JSON list of C-alpha atoms and ligand atoms in Angstrom, two decimals:
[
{"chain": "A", "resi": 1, "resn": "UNK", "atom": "CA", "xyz": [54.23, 208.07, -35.44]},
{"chain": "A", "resi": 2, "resn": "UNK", "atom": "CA", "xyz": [50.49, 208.78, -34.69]},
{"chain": "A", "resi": 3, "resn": "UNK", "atom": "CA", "xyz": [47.99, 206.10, -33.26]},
{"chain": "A", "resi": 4, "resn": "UNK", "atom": "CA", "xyz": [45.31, 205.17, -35.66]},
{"chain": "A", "resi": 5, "resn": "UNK", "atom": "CA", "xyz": [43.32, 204.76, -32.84]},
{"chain": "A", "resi": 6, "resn": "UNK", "atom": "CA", "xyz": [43.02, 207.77, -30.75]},
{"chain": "A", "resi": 7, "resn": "UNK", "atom": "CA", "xyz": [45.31, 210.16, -32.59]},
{"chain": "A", "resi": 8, "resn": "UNK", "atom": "CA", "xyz": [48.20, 210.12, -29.67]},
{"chain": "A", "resi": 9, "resn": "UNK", "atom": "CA", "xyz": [52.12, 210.67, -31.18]},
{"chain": "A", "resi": 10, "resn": "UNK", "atom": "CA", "xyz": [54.67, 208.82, -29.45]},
{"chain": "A", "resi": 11, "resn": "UNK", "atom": "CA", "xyz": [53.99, 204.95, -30.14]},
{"chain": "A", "resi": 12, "resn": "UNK", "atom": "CA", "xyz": [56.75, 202.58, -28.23]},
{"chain": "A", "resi": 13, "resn": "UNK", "atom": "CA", "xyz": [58.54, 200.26, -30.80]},
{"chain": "A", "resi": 14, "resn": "UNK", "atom": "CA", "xyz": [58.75, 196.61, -30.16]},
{"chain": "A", "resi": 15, "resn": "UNK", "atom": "CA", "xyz": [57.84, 193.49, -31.67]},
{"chain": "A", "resi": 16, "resn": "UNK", "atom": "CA", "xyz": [55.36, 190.61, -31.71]},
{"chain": "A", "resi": 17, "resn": "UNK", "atom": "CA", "xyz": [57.43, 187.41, -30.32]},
{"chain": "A", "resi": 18, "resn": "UNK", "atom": "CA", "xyz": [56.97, 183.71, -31.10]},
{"chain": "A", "resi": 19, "resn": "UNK", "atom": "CA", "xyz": [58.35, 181.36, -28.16]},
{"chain": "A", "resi": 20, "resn": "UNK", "atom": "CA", "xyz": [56.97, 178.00, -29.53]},
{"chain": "A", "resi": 21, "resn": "UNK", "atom": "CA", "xyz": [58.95, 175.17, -30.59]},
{"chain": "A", "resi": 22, "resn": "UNK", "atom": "CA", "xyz": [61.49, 175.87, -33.02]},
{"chain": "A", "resi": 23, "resn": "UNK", "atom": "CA", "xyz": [60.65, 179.81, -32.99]},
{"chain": "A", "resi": 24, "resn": "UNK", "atom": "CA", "xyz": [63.91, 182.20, -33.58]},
{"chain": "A", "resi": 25, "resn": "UNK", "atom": "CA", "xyz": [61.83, 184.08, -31.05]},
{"chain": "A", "resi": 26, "resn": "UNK", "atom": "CA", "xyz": [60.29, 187.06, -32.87]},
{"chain": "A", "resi": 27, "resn": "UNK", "atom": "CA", "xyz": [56.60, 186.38, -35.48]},
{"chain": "A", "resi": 28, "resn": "UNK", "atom": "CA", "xyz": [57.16, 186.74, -38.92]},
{"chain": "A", "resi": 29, "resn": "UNK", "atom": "CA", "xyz": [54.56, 188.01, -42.14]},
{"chain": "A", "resi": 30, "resn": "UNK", "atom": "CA", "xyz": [54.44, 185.56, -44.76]},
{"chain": "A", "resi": 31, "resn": "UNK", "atom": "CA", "xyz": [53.33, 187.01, -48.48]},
{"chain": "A", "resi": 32, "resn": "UNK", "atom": "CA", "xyz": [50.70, 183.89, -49.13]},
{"chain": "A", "resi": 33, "resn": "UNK", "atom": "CA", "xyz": [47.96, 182.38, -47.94]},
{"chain": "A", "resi": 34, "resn": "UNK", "atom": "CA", "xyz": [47.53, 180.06, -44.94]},
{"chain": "A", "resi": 35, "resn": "UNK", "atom": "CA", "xyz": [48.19, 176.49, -46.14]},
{"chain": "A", "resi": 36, "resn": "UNK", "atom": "CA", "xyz": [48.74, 173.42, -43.76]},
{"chain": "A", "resi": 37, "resn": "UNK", "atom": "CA", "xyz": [50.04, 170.66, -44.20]},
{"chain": "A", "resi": 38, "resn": "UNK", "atom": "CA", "xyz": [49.19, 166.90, -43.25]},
{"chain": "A", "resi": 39, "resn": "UNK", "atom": "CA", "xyz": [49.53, 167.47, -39.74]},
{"chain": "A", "resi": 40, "resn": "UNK", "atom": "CA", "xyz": [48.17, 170.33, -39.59]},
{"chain": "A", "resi": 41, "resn": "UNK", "atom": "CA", "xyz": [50.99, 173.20, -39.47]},
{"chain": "A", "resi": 42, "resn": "UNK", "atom": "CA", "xyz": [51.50, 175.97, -41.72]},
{"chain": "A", "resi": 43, "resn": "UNK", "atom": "CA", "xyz": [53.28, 175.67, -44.48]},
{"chain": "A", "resi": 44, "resn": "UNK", "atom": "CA", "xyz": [55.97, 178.00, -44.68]},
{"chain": "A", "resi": 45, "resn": "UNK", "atom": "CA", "xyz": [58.94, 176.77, -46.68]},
{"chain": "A", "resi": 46, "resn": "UNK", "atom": "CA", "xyz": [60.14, 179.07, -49.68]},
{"chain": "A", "resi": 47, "resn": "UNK", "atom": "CA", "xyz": [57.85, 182.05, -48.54]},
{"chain": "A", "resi": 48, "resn": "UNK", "atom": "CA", "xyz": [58.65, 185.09, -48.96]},
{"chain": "A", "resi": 49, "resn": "UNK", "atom": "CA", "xyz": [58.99, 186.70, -44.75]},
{"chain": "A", "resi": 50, "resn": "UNK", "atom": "CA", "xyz": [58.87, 189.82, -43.51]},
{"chain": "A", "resi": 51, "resn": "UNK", "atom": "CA", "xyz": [59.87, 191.22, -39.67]},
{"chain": "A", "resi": 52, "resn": "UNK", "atom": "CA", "xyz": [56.87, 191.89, -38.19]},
{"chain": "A", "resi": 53, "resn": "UNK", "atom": "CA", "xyz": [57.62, 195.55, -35.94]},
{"chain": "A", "resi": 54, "resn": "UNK", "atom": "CA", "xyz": [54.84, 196.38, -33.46]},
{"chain": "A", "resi": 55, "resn": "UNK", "atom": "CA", "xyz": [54.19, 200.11, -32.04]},
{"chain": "A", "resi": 56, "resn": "UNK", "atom": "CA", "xyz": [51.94, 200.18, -28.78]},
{"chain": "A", "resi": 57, "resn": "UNK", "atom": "CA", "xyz": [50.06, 203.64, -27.98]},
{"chain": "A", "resi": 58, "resn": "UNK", "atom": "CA", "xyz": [50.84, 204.41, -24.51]},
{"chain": "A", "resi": 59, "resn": "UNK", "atom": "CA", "xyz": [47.53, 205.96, -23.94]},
{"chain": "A", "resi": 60, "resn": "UNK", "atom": "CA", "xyz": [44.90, 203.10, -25.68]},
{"chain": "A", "resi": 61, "resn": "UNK", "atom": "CA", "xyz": [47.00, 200.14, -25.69]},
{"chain": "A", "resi": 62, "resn": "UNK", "atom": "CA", "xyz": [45.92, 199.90, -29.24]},
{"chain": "A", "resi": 63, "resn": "UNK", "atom": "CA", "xyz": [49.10, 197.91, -31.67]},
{"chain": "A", "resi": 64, "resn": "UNK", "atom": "CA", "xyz": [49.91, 199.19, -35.05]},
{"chain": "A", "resi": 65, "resn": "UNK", "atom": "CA", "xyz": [52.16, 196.54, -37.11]},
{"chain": "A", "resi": 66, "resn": "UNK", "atom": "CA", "xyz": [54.27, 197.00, -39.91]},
{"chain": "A", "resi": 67, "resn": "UNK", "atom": "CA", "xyz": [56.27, 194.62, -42.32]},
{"chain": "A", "resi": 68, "resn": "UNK", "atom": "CA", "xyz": [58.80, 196.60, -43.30]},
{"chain": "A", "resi": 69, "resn": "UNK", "atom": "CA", "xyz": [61.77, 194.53, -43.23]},
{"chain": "A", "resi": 70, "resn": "UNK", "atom": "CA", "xyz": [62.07, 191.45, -45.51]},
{"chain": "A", "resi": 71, "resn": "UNK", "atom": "CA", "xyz": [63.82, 188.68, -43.69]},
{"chain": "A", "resi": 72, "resn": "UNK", "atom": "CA", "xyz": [66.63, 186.23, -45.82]},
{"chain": "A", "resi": 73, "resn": "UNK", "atom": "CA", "xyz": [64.81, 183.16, -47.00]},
{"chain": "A", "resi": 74, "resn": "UNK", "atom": "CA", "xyz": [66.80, 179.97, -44.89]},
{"chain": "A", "resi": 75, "resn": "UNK", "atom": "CA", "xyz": [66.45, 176.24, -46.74]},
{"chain": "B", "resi": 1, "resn": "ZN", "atom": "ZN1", "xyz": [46.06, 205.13, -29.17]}
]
């Protein structure tokens, strides 16, 4: 894979994580816009979520992210 950035091949795979209250520990895409709801967090049930992978360039630090895998919807 080739850095958007500054053209470099050899990205290093990893992913964008999300340690906050009731996180599973890695950030998720959602397919919808932002809403909130009365106390002011997003509102996420029934969305459609997708694994968010993140490649960091080893020479500009820059991140390319990619949805690629869609995650099993939990009620
Ligand atoms: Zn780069």
């Amino acid at each position: 894979m080739r850095c958007t950035q500054c053209g470099q091949v050899g990205l290093e795979q990893g992913f964008v994580s999300d340690s906050g209250s009731g996180a599973r520990g890695y950030a998720r895409w959602f397919g919808s816009l932002l809403e909130r709801g009365v106390i002011g967090i997003a509102r996420t049930r029934g969305l459609p979520q997708w694994q968010i992978d993140a490649f960091r360039c080893p020479n500009c630090a820059h991140l390319e992210l990619f949805a690629a895998q869609r995650l099993n919807l939990r009620r």
